[in-house]
PDB file of C-alpha atoms in Angstrom:
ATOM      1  CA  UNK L 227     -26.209  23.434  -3.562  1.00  0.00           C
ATOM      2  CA  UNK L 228     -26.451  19.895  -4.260  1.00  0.00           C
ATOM      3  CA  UNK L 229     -24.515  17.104  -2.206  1.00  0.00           C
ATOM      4  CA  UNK L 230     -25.010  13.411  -2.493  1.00  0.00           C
ATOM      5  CA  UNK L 231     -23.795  11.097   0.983  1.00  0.00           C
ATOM      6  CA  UNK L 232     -23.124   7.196   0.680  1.00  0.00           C
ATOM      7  CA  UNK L 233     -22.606   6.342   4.757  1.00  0.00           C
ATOM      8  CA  UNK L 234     -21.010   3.309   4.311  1.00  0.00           C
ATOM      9  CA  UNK L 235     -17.295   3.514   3.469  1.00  0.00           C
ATOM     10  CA  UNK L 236     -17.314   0.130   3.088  1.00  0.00           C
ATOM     11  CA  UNK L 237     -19.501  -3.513   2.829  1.00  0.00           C
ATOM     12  CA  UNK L 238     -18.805  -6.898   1.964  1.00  0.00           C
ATOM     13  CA  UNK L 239     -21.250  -9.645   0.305  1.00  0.00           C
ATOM     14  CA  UNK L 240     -20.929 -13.582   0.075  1.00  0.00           C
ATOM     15  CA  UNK L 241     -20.488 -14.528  -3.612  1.00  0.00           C
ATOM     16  CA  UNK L 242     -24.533 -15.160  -4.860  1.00  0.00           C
ATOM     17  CA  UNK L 243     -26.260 -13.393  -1.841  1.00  0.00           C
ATOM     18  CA  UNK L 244     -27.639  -9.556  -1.955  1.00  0.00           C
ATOM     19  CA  UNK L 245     -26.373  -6.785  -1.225  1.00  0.00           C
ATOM     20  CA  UNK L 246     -27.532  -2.912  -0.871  1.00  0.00           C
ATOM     21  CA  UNK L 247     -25.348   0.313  -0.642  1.00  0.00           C
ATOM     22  CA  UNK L 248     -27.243   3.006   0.464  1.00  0.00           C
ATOM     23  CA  UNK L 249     -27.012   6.654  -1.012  1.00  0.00           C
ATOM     24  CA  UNK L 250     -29.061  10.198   0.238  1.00  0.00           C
ATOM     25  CA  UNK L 251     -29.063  13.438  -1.318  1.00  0.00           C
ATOM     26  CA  UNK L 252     -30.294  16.878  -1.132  1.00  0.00           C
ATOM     27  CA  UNK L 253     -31.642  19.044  -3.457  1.00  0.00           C
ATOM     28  CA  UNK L 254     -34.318  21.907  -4.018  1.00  0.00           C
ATOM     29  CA  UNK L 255     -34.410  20.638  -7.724  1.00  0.00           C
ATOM     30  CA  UNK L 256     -37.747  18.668  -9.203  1.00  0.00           C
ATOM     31  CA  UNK L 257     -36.069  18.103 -12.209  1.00  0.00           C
ATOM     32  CA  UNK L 258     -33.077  15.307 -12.095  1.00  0.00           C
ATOM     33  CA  UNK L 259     -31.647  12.562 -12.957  1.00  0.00           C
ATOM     34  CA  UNK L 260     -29.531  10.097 -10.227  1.00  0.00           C
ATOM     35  CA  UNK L 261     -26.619   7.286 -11.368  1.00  0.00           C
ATOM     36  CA  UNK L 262     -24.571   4.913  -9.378  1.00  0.00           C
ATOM     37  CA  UNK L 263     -21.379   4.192 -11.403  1.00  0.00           C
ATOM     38  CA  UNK L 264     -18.890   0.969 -10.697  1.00  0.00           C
ATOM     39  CA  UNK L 265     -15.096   1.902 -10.591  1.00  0.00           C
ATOM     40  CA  UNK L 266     -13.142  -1.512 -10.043  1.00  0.00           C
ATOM     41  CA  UNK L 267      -9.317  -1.157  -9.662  1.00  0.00           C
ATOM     42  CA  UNK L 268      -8.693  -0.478 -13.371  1.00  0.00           C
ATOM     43  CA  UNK L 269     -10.094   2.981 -12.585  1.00  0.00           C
ATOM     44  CA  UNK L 270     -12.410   2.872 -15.458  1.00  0.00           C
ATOM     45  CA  UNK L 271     -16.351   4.116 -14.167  1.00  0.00           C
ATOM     46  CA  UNK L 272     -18.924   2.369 -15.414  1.00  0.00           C
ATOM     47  CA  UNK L 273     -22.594   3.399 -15.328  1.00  0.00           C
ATOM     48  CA  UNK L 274     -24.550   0.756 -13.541  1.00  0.00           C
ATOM     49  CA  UNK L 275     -27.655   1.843 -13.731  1.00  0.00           C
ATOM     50  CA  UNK L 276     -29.977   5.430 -14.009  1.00  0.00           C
ATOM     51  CA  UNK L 277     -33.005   6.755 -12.957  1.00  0.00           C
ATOM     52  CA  UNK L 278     -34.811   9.875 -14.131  1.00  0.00           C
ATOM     53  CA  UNK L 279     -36.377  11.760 -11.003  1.00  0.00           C
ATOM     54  CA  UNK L 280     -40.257  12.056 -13.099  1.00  0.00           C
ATOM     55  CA  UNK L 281     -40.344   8.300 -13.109  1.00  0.00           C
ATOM     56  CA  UNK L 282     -42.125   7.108 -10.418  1.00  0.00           C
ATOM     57  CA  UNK L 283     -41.013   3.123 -11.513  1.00  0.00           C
ATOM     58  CA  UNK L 284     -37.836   2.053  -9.814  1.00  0.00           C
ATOM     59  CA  UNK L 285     -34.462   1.328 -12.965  1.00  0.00           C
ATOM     60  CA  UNK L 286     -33.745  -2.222 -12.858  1.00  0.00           C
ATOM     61  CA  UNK L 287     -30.589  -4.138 -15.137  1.00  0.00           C
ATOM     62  CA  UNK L 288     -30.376  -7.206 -15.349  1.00  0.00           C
ATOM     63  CA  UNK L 289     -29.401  -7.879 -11.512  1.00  0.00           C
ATOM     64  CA  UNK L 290     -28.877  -4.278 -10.648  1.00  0.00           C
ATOM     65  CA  UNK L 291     -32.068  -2.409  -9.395  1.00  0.00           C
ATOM     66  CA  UNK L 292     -32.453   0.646  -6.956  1.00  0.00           C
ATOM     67  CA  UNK L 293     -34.930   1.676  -4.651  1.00  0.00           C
ATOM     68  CA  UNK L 294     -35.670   5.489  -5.563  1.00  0.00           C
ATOM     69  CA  UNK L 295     -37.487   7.343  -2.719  1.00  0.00           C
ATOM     70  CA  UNK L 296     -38.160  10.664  -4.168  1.00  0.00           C
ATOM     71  CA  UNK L 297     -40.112  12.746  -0.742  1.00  0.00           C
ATOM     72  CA  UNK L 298     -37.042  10.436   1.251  1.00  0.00           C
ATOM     73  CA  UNK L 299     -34.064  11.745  -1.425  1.00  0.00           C
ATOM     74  CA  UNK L 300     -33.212   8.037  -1.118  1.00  0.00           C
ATOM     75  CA  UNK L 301     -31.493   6.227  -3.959  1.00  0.00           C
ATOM     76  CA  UNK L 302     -30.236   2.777  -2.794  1.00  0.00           C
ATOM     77  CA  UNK L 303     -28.671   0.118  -4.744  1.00  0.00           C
ATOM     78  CA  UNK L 304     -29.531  -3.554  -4.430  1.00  0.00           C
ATOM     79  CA  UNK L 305     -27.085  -6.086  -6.279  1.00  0.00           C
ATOM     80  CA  UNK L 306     -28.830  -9.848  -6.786  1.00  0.00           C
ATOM     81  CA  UNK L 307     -26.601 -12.706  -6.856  1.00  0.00           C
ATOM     82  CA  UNK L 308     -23.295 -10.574  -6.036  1.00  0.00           C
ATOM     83  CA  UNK L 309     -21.024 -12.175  -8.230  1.00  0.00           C
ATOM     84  CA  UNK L 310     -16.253 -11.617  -8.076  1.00  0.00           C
ATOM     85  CA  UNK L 311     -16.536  -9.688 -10.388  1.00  0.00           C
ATOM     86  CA  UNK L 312     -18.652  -6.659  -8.808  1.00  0.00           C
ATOM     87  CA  UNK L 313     -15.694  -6.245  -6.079  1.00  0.00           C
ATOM     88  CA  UNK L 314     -15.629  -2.655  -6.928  1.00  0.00           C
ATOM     89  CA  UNK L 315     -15.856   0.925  -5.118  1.00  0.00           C
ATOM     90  CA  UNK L 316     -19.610   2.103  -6.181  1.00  0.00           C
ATOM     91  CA  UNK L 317     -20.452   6.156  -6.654  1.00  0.00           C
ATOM     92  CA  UNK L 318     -23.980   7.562  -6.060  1.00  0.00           C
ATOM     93  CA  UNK L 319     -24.410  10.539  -8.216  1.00  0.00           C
ATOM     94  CA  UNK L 320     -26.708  13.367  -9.119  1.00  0.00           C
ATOM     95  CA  UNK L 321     -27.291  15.518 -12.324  1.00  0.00           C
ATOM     96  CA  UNK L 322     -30.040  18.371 -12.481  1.00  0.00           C
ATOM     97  CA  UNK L 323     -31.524  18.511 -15.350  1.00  0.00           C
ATOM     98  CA  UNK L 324     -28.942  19.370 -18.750  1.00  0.00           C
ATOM     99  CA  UNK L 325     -31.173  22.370 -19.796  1.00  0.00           C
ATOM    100  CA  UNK L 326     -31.029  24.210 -15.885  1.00  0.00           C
ATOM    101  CA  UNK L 327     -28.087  26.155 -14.583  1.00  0.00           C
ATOM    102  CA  UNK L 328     -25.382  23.846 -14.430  1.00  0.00           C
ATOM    103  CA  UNK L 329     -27.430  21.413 -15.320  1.00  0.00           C
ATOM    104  CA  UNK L 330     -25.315  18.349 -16.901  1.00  0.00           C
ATOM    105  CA  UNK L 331     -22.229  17.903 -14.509  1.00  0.00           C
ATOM    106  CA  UNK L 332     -22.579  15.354 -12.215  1.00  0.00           C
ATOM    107  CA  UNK L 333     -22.289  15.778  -8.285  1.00  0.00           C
ATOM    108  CA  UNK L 334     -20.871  12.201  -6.609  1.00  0.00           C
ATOM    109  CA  UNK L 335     -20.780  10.782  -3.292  1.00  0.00           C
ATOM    110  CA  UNK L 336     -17.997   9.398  -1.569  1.00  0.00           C
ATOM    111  CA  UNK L 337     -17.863   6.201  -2.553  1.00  0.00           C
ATOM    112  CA  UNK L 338     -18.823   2.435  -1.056  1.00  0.00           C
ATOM    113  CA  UNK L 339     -15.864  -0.097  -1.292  1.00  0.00           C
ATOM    114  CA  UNK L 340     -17.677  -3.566  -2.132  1.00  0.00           C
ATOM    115  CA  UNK L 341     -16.313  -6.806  -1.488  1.00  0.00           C
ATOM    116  CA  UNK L 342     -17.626  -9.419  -3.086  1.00  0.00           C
ATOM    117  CA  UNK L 343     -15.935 -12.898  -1.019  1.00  0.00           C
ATOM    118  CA  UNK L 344     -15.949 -16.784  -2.455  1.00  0.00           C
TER     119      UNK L 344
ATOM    120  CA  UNK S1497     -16.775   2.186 -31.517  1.00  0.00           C
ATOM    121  CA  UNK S1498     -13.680   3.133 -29.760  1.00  0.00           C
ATOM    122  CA  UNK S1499     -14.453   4.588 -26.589  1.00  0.00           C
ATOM    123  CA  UNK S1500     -13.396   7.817 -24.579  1.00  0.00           C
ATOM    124  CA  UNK S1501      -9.089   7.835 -24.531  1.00  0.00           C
ATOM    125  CA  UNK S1502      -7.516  10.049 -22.869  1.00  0.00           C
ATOM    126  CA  UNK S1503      -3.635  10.643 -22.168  1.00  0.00           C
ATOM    127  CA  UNK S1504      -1.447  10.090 -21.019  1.00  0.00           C
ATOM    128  CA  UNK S1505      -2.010   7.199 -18.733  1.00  0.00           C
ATOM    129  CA  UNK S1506       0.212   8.814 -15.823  1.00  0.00           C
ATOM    130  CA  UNK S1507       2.576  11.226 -15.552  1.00  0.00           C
ATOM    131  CA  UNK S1508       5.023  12.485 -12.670  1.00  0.00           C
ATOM    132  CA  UNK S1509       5.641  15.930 -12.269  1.00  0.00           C
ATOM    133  CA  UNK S1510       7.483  18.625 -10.236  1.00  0.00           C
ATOM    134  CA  UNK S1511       5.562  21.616  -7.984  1.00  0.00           C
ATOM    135  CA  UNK S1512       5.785  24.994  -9.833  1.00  0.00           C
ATOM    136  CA  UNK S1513       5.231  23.084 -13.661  1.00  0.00           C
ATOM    137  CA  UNK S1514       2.664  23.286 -16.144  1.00  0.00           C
ATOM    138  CA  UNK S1515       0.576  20.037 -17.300  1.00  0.00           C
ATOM    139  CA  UNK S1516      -1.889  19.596 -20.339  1.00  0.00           C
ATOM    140  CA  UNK S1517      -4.068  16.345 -20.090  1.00  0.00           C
ATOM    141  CA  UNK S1518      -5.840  15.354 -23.576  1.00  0.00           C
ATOM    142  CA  UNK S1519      -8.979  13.639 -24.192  1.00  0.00           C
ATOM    143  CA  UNK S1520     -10.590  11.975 -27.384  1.00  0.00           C
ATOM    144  CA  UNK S1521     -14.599  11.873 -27.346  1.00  0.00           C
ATOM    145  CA  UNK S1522     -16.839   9.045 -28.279  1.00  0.00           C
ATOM    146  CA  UNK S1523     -17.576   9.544 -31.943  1.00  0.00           C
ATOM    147  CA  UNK S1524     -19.995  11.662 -32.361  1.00  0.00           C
ATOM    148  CA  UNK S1525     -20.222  13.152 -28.837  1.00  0.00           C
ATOM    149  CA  UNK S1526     -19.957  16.990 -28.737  1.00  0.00           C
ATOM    150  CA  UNK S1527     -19.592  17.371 -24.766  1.00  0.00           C
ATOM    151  CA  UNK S1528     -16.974  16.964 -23.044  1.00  0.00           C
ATOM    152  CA  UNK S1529     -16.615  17.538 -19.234  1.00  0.00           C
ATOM    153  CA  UNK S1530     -13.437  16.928 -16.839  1.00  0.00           C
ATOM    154  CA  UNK S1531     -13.780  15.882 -13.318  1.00  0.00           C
ATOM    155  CA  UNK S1532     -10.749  15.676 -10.308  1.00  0.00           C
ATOM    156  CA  UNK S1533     -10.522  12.193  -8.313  1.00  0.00           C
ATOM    157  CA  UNK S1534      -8.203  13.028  -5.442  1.00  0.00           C
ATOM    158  CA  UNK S1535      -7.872   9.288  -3.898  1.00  0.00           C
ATOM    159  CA  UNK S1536     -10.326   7.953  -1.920  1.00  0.00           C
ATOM    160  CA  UNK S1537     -12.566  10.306  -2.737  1.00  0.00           C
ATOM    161  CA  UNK S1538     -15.523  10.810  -5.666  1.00  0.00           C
ATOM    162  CA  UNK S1539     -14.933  12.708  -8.715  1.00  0.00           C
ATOM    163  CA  UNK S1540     -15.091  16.861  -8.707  1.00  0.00           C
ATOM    164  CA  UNK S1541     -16.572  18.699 -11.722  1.00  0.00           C
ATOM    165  CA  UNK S1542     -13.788  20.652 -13.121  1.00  0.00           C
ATOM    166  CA  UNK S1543     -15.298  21.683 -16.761  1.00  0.00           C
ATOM    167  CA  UNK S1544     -18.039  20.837 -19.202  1.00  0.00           C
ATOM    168  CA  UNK S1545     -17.469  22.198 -22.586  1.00  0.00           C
ATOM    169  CA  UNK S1546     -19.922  21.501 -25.307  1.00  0.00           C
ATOM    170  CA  UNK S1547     -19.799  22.683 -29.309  1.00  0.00           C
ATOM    171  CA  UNK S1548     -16.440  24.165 -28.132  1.00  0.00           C
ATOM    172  CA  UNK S1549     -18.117  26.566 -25.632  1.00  0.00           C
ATOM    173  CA  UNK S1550     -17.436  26.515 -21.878  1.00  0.00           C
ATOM    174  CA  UNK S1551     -20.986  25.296 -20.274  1.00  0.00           C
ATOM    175  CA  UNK S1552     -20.104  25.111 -16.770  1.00  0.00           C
ATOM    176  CA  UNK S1553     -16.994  25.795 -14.155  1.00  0.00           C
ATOM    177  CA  UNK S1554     -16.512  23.510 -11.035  1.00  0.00           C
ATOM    178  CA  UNK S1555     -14.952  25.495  -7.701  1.00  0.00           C
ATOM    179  CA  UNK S1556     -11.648  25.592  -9.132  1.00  0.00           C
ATOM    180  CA  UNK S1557      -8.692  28.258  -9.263  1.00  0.00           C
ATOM    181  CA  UNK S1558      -7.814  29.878 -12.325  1.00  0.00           C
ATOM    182  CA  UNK S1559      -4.658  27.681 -12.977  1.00  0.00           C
ATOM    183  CA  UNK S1560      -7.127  25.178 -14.477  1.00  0.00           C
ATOM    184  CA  UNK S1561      -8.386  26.302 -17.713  1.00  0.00           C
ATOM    185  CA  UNK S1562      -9.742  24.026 -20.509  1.00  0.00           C
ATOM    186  CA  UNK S1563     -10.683  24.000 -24.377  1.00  0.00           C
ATOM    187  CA  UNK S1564     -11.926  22.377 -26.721  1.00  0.00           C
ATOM    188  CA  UNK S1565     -11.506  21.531 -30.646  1.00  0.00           C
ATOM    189  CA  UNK S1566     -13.493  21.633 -33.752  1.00  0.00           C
ATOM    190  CA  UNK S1567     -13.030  17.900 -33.859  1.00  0.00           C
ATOM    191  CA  UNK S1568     -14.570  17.746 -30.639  1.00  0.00           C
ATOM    192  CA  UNK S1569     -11.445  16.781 -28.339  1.00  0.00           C
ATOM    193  CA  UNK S1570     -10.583  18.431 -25.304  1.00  0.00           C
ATOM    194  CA  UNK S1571      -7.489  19.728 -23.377  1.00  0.00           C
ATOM    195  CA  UNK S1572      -7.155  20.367 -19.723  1.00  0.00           C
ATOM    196  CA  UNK S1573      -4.254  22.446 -18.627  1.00  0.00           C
ATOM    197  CA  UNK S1574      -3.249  22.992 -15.043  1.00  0.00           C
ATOM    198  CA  UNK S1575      -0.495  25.892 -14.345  1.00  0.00           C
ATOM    199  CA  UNK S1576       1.409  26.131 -10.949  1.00  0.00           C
ATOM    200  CA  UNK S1577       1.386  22.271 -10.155  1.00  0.00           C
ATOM    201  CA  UNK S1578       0.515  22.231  -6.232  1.00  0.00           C
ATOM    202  CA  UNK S1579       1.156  18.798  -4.425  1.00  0.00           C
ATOM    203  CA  UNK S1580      -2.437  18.789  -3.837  1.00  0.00           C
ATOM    204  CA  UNK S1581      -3.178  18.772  -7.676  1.00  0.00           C
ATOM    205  CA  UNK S1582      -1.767  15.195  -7.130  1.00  0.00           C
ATOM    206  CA  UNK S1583      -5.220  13.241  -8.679  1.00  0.00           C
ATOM    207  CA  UNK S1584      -6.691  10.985 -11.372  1.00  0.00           C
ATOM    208  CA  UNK S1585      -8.348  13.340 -13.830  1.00  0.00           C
ATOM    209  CA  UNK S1586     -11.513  11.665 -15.991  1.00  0.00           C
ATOM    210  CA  UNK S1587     -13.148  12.754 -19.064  1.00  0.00           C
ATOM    211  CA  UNK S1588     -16.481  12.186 -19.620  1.00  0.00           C
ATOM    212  CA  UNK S1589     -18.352  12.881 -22.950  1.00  0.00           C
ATOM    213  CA  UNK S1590     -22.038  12.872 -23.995  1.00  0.00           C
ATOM    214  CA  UNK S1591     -24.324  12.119 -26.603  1.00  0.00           C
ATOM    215  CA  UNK S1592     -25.607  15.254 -28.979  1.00  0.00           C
ATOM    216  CA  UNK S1593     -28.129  17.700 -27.368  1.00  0.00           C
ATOM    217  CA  UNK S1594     -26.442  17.422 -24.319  1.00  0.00           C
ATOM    218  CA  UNK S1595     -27.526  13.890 -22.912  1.00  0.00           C
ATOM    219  CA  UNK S1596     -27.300  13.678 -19.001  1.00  0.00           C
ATOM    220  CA  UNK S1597     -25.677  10.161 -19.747  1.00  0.00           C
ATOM    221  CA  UNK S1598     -21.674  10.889 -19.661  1.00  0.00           C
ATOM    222  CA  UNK S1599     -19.582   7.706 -20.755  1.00  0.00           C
ATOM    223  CA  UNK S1600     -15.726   7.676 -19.036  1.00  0.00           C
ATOM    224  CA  UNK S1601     -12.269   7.407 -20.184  1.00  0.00           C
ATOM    225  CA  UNK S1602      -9.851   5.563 -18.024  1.00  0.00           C
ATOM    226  CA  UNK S1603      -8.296   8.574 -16.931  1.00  0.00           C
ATOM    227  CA  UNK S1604      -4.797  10.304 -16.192  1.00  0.00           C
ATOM    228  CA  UNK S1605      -2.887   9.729 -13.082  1.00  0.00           C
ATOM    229  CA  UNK S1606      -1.349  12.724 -12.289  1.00  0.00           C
ATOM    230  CA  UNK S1607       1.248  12.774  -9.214  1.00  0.00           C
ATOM    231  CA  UNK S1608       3.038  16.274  -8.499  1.00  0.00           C
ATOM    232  CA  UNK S1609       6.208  15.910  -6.405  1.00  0.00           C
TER     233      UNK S1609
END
């Protein structure tokens, strides 16, 4: 089975410095595709940003980029320029791929509460 | 485009009751999949249904069963109410051909008393 671990309940940033959650998962799986997703207090989640498992490059958007370590089953987060309005709680999550067995339901960490301070 | 509704927004209800929870896809999307947030906590994969077919089952009991419509909207009904079913319960829906990128609805808060 597939689990996905974020170890940091919580972290808080200075408005316009950098931060980095950290996520780790485990899977036998070669095959996958790993999200973090944004849920501020309105409750809606938001995909941040993706990365298919094939691609060696890491995803970057705009000031969102991860650090995908494939042999580690890393997948950390790195927010430039932390700005209010990413005070959020931030999900790591993993999808095998849609064609497997269960492939296409996502599997999500715990959750990091970010604060993002003036 | 409007995006993924769902509702209601919340709804209170008593242990021992029966709850349906409705969601309205993307245009255009023909997957649907449900997922359980019990606060504090990340989502759990209840469902994913897609061209009305059940695709896959999350570790749930049988008093959660799901279906879907030929318009492509989705109902998730929960028999029994526990307190425990207490939870904010997402839709997600995807692209045709079964995209791995699932887009959210704002969810239902669902608090059994």
């Amino acid at each position: 089975a597939q689990t996905v671990t974020q170890s940091q309940p919580e972290m808080s940033v200075q408005e316009a410095e950098t931060v980095t959650l950290s996520c780790t998962y485990d899977t036998s799986e070669s095959n996958y595709y790993l999200f973090w997703y944004k849920q501020p207090p309105s409750r809606q989640m938001i995909l941040v940003i993706r990365q298919e498992a094939y691609k060696q490059q890491n995803a970057t958007e705009n000031r969102f980029s991860v650090n995908f370590q494939k042999a580690a089953k890393s997948f950390s987060l790195k927010i430039s320029d932390s700005q209010l309005g990413d005070t959020a709680m931030y999900f790591c999550a993993f999808m095998k791929h849609v064609l497997s067995n269960q492939g296409g339901k996502l599997i999500f960490g715990q959750g990091t509460e970010l604060s993002v301070k003036p | 485009d409007a995006g993924v509704t769902q509702s209601p927004t919340h709804l209170i209800k008593t242990r021992g009751q029966h709850v349906t929870l409705r969601c309205s896809p993307i245009s255009g999307h023909k997957s649907v999949s449900w997922y359980q947030q019990v606060l504090g906590q990340g989502p759990q994969f209840i469902f994913q249904y897609y061209e009305k077919e059940e695709r896959g089952r999350g570790n749930f009991p049988d008093r959660f069963s799901a279906r879907q419509f030929p318009n492509y909207s989705s109902e998730l009904n929960v028999n029994a109410l526990l307190l425990g079913d207490s939870a904010l319960y997402l839709c997600a829906s995807s692209l045709p051909g079964l995209s791995y990128e699932q887009y959210f609805g704002p969810g239902t808060r669902l608090t059994v008393t």
